[in-house]
Amino acid sequence: MKVSVVTRSGRELVKGGLELNDSATVADLQEAIHKRTKKYYPSRQRLTLPLQPGSREKPTVLQYKKSLKEYSSGSENQLTVVFKDLGPQVKYSTLFFFEYLGPLVLYPVFYFFNVYQYLGFKGERVIHPVQTYALYYWCFHYSKRIIETFFVHRFSHATSPLSNVFRNCAYYWSFGSLIAYYVNHPLYTPVSNLQMKIGFGFGLACQIANFYCHILLRNLRSTDGSGGYQIPRGFLFNIVTCANYTTEIYQWLGFNIATQTVAGYVFMVVAASIMTNWALGKHRRLRKIFDGKDGRPKYPRRWVILPPFL
């Protein structure tokens, strides 16, 4: 099979095209492009079918496991694909590790070291029990996230743009430092013991529930991350589409009930807004895919992310 690889501007990326076996897959094509260009390794490539001029449709993205024959027209033994450079890539596990490592390391710095003396505070510092429990809660949360990254999550995409590492680290590291600064501040006023116990107790229950939600999602995918879209079932997924996001938000609510800082609530609201946007997108996709037509199951009626509000 003769494959012509062109850029979105129409320039030929590989001069003369590529000759591949008739049984070649998209993955074989990506490897062949890599051998000829060196710079563009497979995870950096996005291959689509060309669109007609003026078309407003989304281009068909070539799936790496599929045969190239599936994308050729009829019995033609040639194919033209459009190449897009996705830029430098990193593994998702690498991305998540660094974004979670920052808060895990930075928060204890504000607890164990008297950094406030360098920020103008000269008085005596008293550590309240709630600040100690907040440290345990915080470290447990981010340690759990790192463990899930390497031993639980199965990613549908192997890599992420390198730029996301800097963006995500800026988000997590800055918010982590801000919350740690206020929770561990010498002038911090603790809540009552009852409120602290309710907050941390509720939050811890949500952390455990969140871990179980991730186990259920893991089981929807094979070891290589494939499996396509499936209807999540069991536990909180029977009533909420994105139960993993629900428990994530509520576990921060528990932390904020126990610690009561403006920075903590701002972080929760920002995170909830981001996850709500993701949840709405996933809910729409699942309802569109599982529409009950042509033998497909119908997606059950569920809350999206935050019962009873959404």
GROMACS .gro file of C-alpha atoms in nm:
model
  310
    1MET     CA    1   0.000   0.000   0.000
    2LYS     CA    2   0.124   0.348  -0.091
    3VAL     CA    3   0.066   0.608   0.183
    4SER     CA    4   0.114   0.980   0.125
    5VAL     CA    5   0.175   1.181   0.443
    6VAL     CA    6   0.103   1.553   0.417
    7THR     CA    7   0.091   1.838   0.669
    8ARG     CA    8  -0.221   2.046   0.725
    9SER     CA    9  -0.080   2.306   0.486
   10GLY     CA   10  -0.060   2.039   0.214
   11ARG     CA   11   0.321   2.001   0.219
   12GLU     CA   12   0.448   1.647   0.179
   13LEU     CA   13   0.607   1.538   0.508
   14VAL     CA   14   0.774   1.224   0.370
   15LYS     CA   15   0.904   1.277   0.020
   16GLY     CA   16   0.772   1.016  -0.217
   17GLY     CA   17   0.538   0.866   0.041
   18LEU     CA   18   0.573   0.533   0.217
   19GLU     CA   19   0.534   0.179   0.091
   20LEU     CA   20   0.373  -0.052   0.348
   21ASN     CA   21   0.233  -0.404   0.348
   22ASP     CA   22  -0.136  -0.442   0.274
   23SER     CA   23  -0.182  -0.575   0.627
   24ALA     CA   24  -0.012  -0.274   0.788
   25THR     CA   25  -0.179  -0.097   1.079
   26VAL     CA   26  -0.182   0.270   1.174
   27ALA     CA   27   0.084   0.186   1.434
   28ASP     CA   28   0.305   0.049   1.156
   29LEU     CA   29   0.258   0.372   0.963
   30GLN     CA   30   0.355   0.579   1.268
   31GLU     CA   31   0.671   0.375   1.313
   32ALA     CA   32   0.755   0.420   0.945
   33ILE     CA   33   0.708   0.797   0.975
   34HIS     CA   34   0.935   0.798   1.281
   35LYS     CA   35   1.209   0.611   1.094
   36ARG     CA   36   1.201   0.860   0.809
   37THR     CA   37   1.169   1.181   1.016
   38LYS     CA   38   1.344   1.078   1.344
   39LYS     CA   39   1.193   1.376   1.528
   40TYR     CA   40   0.831   1.266   1.522
   41TYR     CA   41   0.800   0.958   1.744
   42PRO     CA   42   0.458   0.781   1.737
   43SER     CA   43   0.303   0.945   2.044
   44ARG     CA   44   0.386   1.285   1.896
   45GLN     CA   45   0.188   1.213   1.581
   46ARG     CA   46  -0.178   1.278   1.511
   47LEU     CA   47  -0.295   1.128   1.182
   48THR     CA   48  -0.631   1.209   1.025
   49LEU     CA   49  -0.806   1.160   0.694
   50PRO     CA   50  -0.813   1.467   0.467
   51LEU     CA   51  -1.132   1.674   0.453
   52GLN     CA   52  -1.293   1.826   0.148
   53PRO     CA   53  -1.219   2.199   0.106
   54GLY     CA   54  -1.472   2.408   0.299
   55SER     CA   55  -1.590   2.116   0.510
   56ARG     CA   56  -1.682   2.197   0.871
   57GLU     CA   57  -1.683   1.838   0.987
   58LYS     CA   58  -1.427   1.709   1.233
   59PRO     CA   59  -1.153   1.502   1.067
   60THR     CA   60  -1.145   1.127   1.127
   61VAL     CA   61  -0.858   1.041   1.359
   62LEU     CA   62  -0.675   0.720   1.269
   63GLN     CA   63  -0.674   0.466   1.554
   64TYR     CA   64  -0.334   0.303   1.598
   65LYS     CA   65  -0.468  -0.054   1.628
   66LYS     CA   66  -0.676  -0.043   1.310
   67SER     CA   67  -0.563  -0.160   0.968
   68LEU     CA   68  -0.487   0.108   0.710
   69LYS     CA   69  -0.716  -0.080   0.470
   70GLU     CA   70  -1.012   0.028   0.684
   71TYR     CA   71  -0.939   0.389   0.596
   72SER     CA   72  -0.874   0.346   0.223
   73SER     CA   73  -1.157   0.403  -0.025
   74GLY     CA   74  -1.297   0.080  -0.165
   75SER     CA   75  -1.029  -0.138  -0.321
   76GLU     CA   76  -0.777   0.144  -0.372
   77ASN     CA   77  -0.423   0.052  -0.273
   78GLN     CA   78  -0.327   0.403  -0.174
   79LEU     CA   79  -0.406   0.637   0.109
   80THR     CA   80  -0.344   1.000   0.198
   81VAL     CA   81  -0.322   1.100   0.563
   82VAL     CA   82  -0.281   1.441   0.725
   83PHE     CA   83  -0.007   1.474   0.987
   84LYS     CA   84  -0.012   1.704   1.290
   85ASP     CA   85   0.279   1.744   1.530
   86LEU     CA   86   0.147   1.724   1.888
   87GLY     CA   87   0.475   1.852   2.028
   88PRO     CA   88   0.702   1.691   2.291
   89GLN     CA   89   0.515   1.432   2.498
   90VAL     CA   90   0.548   1.276   2.843
   91LYS     CA   91   0.376   0.977   2.998
   92TYR     CA   92   0.062   1.053   3.196
   93SER     CA   93   0.215   0.879   3.496
   94THR     CA   94   0.507   1.125   3.479
   95LEU     CA   95   0.271   1.421   3.453
   96PHE     CA   96   0.063   1.312   3.752
   97PHE     CA   97   0.365   1.220   3.962
   98PHE     CA   98   0.521   1.565   3.940
   99GLU     CA   99   0.197   1.757   3.987
  100TYR     CA  100   0.119   1.558   4.304
  101LEU     CA  101   0.476   1.551   4.434
  102GLY     CA  102   0.483   1.929   4.479
  103PRO     CA  103   0.195   1.957   4.729
  104LEU     CA  104   0.317   1.645   4.910
  105VAL     CA  105   0.661   1.801   4.968
  106LEU     CA  106   0.570   2.168   5.009
  107TYR     CA  107   0.294   2.132   5.267
  108PRO     CA  108   0.515   1.972   5.538
  109VAL     CA  109   0.769   2.252   5.490
  110PHE     CA  110   0.518   2.501   5.633
  111TYR     CA  111   0.436   2.264   5.920
  112PHE     CA  112   0.781   2.147   6.029
  113PHE     CA  113   0.986   2.459   5.959
  114ASN     CA  114   0.923   2.805   6.096
  115VAL     CA  115   0.919   2.974   5.757
  116TYR     CA  116   0.702   3.250   5.899
  117GLN     CA  117   0.996   3.410   6.076
  118TYR     CA  118   1.130   3.495   5.731
  119LEU     CA  119   0.793   3.644   5.638
  120GLY     CA  120   0.788   3.900   5.918
  121PHE     CA  121   0.625   3.707   6.205
  122LYS     CA  122   0.840   3.719   6.521
  123GLY     CA  123   0.599   3.579   6.782
  124GLU     CA  124   0.590   3.231   6.935
  125ARG     CA  125   0.436   2.963   6.721
  126VAL     CA  126   0.188   2.715   6.875
  127ILE     CA  127   0.087   2.407   6.672
  128HIS     CA  128  -0.278   2.312   6.726
  129PRO     CA  129  -0.404   1.950   6.692
  130VAL     CA  130  -0.611   2.040   6.384
  131GLN     CA  131  -0.294   2.152   6.206
  132THR     CA  132  -0.129   1.818   6.278
  133TYR     CA  133  -0.433   1.621   6.160
  134ALA     CA  134  -0.452   1.843   5.850
  135LEU     CA  135  -0.091   1.747   5.771
  136TYR     CA  136  -0.175   1.376   5.803
  137TYR     CA  137  -0.488   1.418   5.590
  138TRP     CA  138  -0.306   1.616   5.323
  139CYS     CA  139  -0.012   1.374   5.296
  140PHE     CA  140  -0.245   1.075   5.291
  141HIS     CA  141  -0.441   1.230   5.004
  142TYR     CA  142  -0.144   1.305   4.779
  143SER     CA  143   0.036   0.980   4.864
  144LYS     CA  144  -0.283   0.799   4.764
  145ARG     CA  145  -0.292   0.990   4.437
  146ILE     CA  146   0.066   0.896   4.351
  147ILE     CA  147   0.002   0.530   4.436
  148GLU     CA  148  -0.312   0.533   4.218
  149THR     CA  149  -0.113   0.688   3.933
  150PHE     CA  150   0.129   0.396   3.916
  151PHE     CA  151  -0.081   0.103   4.037
  152VAL     CA  152  -0.449   0.179   3.972
  153HIS     CA  153  -0.512   0.415   3.681
  154ARG     CA  154  -0.523   0.287   3.325
  155PHE     CA  155  -0.495   0.576   3.081
  156SER     CA  156  -0.680   0.586   2.751
  157HIS     CA  157  -0.395   0.798   2.606
  158ALA     CA  158  -0.034   0.702   2.660
  159THR     CA  159   0.108   1.052   2.668
  160SER     CA  160   0.031   1.417   2.732
  161PRO     CA  161   0.195   1.735   2.594
  162LEU     CA  162   0.503   1.834   2.792
  163SER     CA  163   0.357   2.183   2.841
  164ASN     CA  164   0.086   2.031   3.062
  165VAL     CA  165   0.352   1.939   3.319
  166PHE     CA  166   0.436   2.307   3.376
  167ARG     CA  167   0.071   2.417   3.374
  168ASN     CA  168  -0.049   2.147   3.613
  169CYS     CA  169   0.248   2.185   3.846
  170ALA     CA  170   0.187   2.560   3.864
  171TYR     CA  171  -0.176   2.492   3.960
  172TYR     CA  172  -0.115   2.224   4.224
  173TRP     CA  173   0.207   2.361   4.370
  174SER     CA  174   0.078   2.718   4.408
  175PHE     CA  175  -0.252   2.616   4.565
  176GLY     CA  176  -0.074   2.365   4.789
  177SER     CA  177   0.163   2.633   4.916
  178LEU     CA  178  -0.119   2.884   4.964
  179ILE     CA  179  -0.332   2.644   5.168
  180ALA     CA  180  -0.033   2.525   5.371
  181TYR     CA  181   0.060   2.886   5.445
  182TYR     CA  182  -0.278   2.970   5.596
  183VAL     CA  183  -0.350   2.641   5.776
  184ASN     CA  184  -0.010   2.641   5.948
  185HIS     CA  185   0.011   3.013   6.013
  186PRO     CA  186   0.099   3.114   6.373
  187LEU     CA  187  -0.215   3.332   6.386
  188TYR     CA  188  -0.440   3.050   6.265
  189THR     CA  189  -0.757   3.008   6.473
  190PRO     CA  190  -0.868   2.645   6.499
  191VAL     CA  191  -1.231   2.528   6.479
  192SER     CA  192  -1.399   2.333   6.757
  193ASN     CA  193  -1.297   1.971   6.818
  194LEU     CA  194  -1.641   1.853   6.710
  195GLN     CA  195  -1.624   2.039   6.380
  196MET     CA  196  -1.271   1.911   6.322
  197LYS     CA  197  -1.378   1.549   6.381
  198ILE     CA  198  -1.683   1.583   6.156
  199GLY     CA  199  -1.478   1.741   5.877
  200PHE     CA  200  -1.188   1.498   5.879
  201GLY     CA  201  -1.418   1.198   5.937
  202PHE     CA  202  -1.638   1.290   5.642
  203GLY     CA  203  -1.336   1.370   5.426
  204LEU     CA  204  -1.161   1.044   5.505
  205ALA     CA  205  -1.474   0.845   5.417
  206CYS     CA  206  -1.484   1.029   5.084
  207GLN     CA  207  -1.116   0.952   5.020
  208ILE     CA  208  -1.180   0.581   5.070
  209ALA     CA  209  -1.489   0.601   4.848
  210ASN     CA  210  -1.284   0.784   4.586
  211PHE     CA  211  -1.024   0.507   4.586
  212TYR     CA  212  -1.295   0.246   4.532
  213CYS     CA  213  -1.440   0.451   4.245
  214HIS     CA  214  -1.099   0.445   4.077
  215ILE     CA  215  -1.083   0.067   4.118
  216LEU     CA  216  -1.421   0.035   3.941
  217LEU     CA  217  -1.305   0.262   3.658
  218ARG     CA  218  -0.982   0.065   3.625
  219ASN     CA  219  -1.181  -0.252   3.565
  220LEU     CA  220  -1.352  -0.092   3.264
  221ARG     CA  221  -1.022  -0.084   3.074
  222SER     CA  222  -0.778  -0.352   2.966
  223THR     CA  223  -0.414  -0.339   3.071
  224ASP     CA  224  -0.318  -0.138   2.761
  225GLY     CA  225  -0.579   0.127   2.837
  226SER     CA  226  -0.817   0.022   2.559
  227GLY     CA  227  -1.177  -0.082   2.598
  228GLY     CA  228  -1.359   0.221   2.462
  229TYR     CA  229  -1.648   0.386   2.639
  230GLN     CA  230  -1.846   0.169   2.877
  231ILE     CA  231  -2.124   0.241   3.124
  232PRO     CA  232  -1.969   0.253   3.473
  233ARG     CA  233  -2.173   0.053   3.723
  234GLY     CA  234  -2.164  -0.030   4.089
  235PHE     CA  235  -2.139   0.167   4.412
  236LEU     CA  236  -2.199   0.542   4.360
  237PHE     CA  237  -2.183   0.503   3.981
  238ASN     CA  238  -2.537   0.367   3.995
  239ILE     CA  239  -2.660   0.718   4.074
  240VAL     CA  240  -2.382   0.953   3.956
  241THR     CA  241  -2.200   0.948   3.621
  242CYS     CA  242  -1.874   1.085   3.761
  243ALA     CA  243  -1.875   0.950   4.115
  244ASN     CA  244  -1.495   0.975   4.126
  245TYR     CA  245  -1.521   1.354   4.083
  246THR     CA  246  -1.806   1.372   4.335
  247THR     CA  247  -1.601   1.206   4.607
  248GLU     CA  248  -1.297   1.417   4.513
  249ILE     CA  249  -1.492   1.738   4.568
  250TYR     CA  250  -1.655   1.618   4.889
  251GLN     CA  251  -1.324   1.507   5.037
  252TRP     CA  252  -1.198   1.864   5.000
  253LEU     CA  253  -1.522   1.987   5.154
  254GLY     CA  254  -1.442   1.770   5.457
  255PHE     CA  255  -1.091   1.914   5.474
  256ASN     CA  256  -1.227   2.269   5.459
  257ILE     CA  257  -1.492   2.206   5.723
  258ALA     CA  258  -1.212   2.093   5.956
  259THR     CA  259  -0.963   2.370   5.873
  260GLN     CA  260  -1.177   2.667   5.763
  261THR     CA  261  -0.951   2.874   5.538
  262VAL     CA  262  -1.049   3.094   5.246
  263ALA     CA  263  -0.763   2.950   5.038
  264GLY     CA  264  -0.896   2.598   5.091
  265TYR     CA  265  -1.247   2.691   4.979
  266VAL     CA  266  -1.115   2.878   4.675
  267PHE     CA  267  -0.917   2.569   4.574
  268MET     CA  268  -1.227   2.351   4.617
  269VAL     CA  269  -1.443   2.581   4.405
  270VAL     CA  270  -1.185   2.604   4.126
  271ALA     CA  271  -1.131   2.226   4.127
  272ALA     CA  272  -1.508   2.163   4.132
  273SER     CA  273  -1.555   2.396   3.834
  274ILE     CA  274  -1.290   2.212   3.632
  275MET     CA  275  -1.424   1.867   3.721
  276THR     CA  276  -1.782   1.975   3.651
  277ASN     CA  277  -1.682   2.076   3.300
  278TRP     CA  278  -1.516   1.736   3.248
  279ALA     CA  279  -1.818   1.557   3.395
  280LEU     CA  280  -2.068   1.734   3.169
  281GLY     CA  281  -1.861   1.639   2.866
  282LYS     CA  282  -1.838   1.275   2.970
  283HIS     CA  283  -2.208   1.259   3.057
  284ARG     CA  284  -2.303   1.393   2.713
  285ARG     CA  285  -2.071   1.146   2.537
  286LEU     CA  286  -2.207   0.847   2.728
  287ARG     CA  287  -2.568   0.948   2.658
  288LYS     CA  288  -2.487   0.994   2.290
  289ILE     CA  289  -2.305   0.660   2.258
  290PHE     CA  290  -2.554   0.458   2.462
  291ASP     CA  291  -2.872   0.587   2.301
  292GLY     CA  292  -3.070   0.261   2.309
  293LYS     CA  293  -3.071   0.232   1.927
  294ASP     CA  294  -2.950  -0.052   1.702
  295GLY     CA  295  -2.904  -0.288   1.996
  296ARG     CA  296  -2.700  -0.044   2.204
  297PRO     CA  297  -2.797  -0.015   2.570
  298LYS     CA  298  -2.961   0.305   2.684
  299TYR     CA  299  -2.766   0.512   2.933
  300PRO     CA  300  -2.955   0.513   3.265
  301ARG     CA  301  -3.089   0.831   3.419
  302ARG     CA  302  -2.824   0.961   3.662
  303TRP     CA  303  -2.695   1.275   3.827
  304VAL     CA  304  -2.389   1.415   3.652
  305ILE     CA  305  -2.156   1.500   3.940
  306LEU     CA  306  -2.310   1.685   4.238
  307PRO     CA  307  -2.644   1.550   4.359
  308PRO     CA  308  -2.891   1.704   4.414
  309PHE     CA  309  -2.767   2.009   4.219
  310LEU     CA  310  -2.627   1.865   3.897
   0.00000   0.00000   0.00000
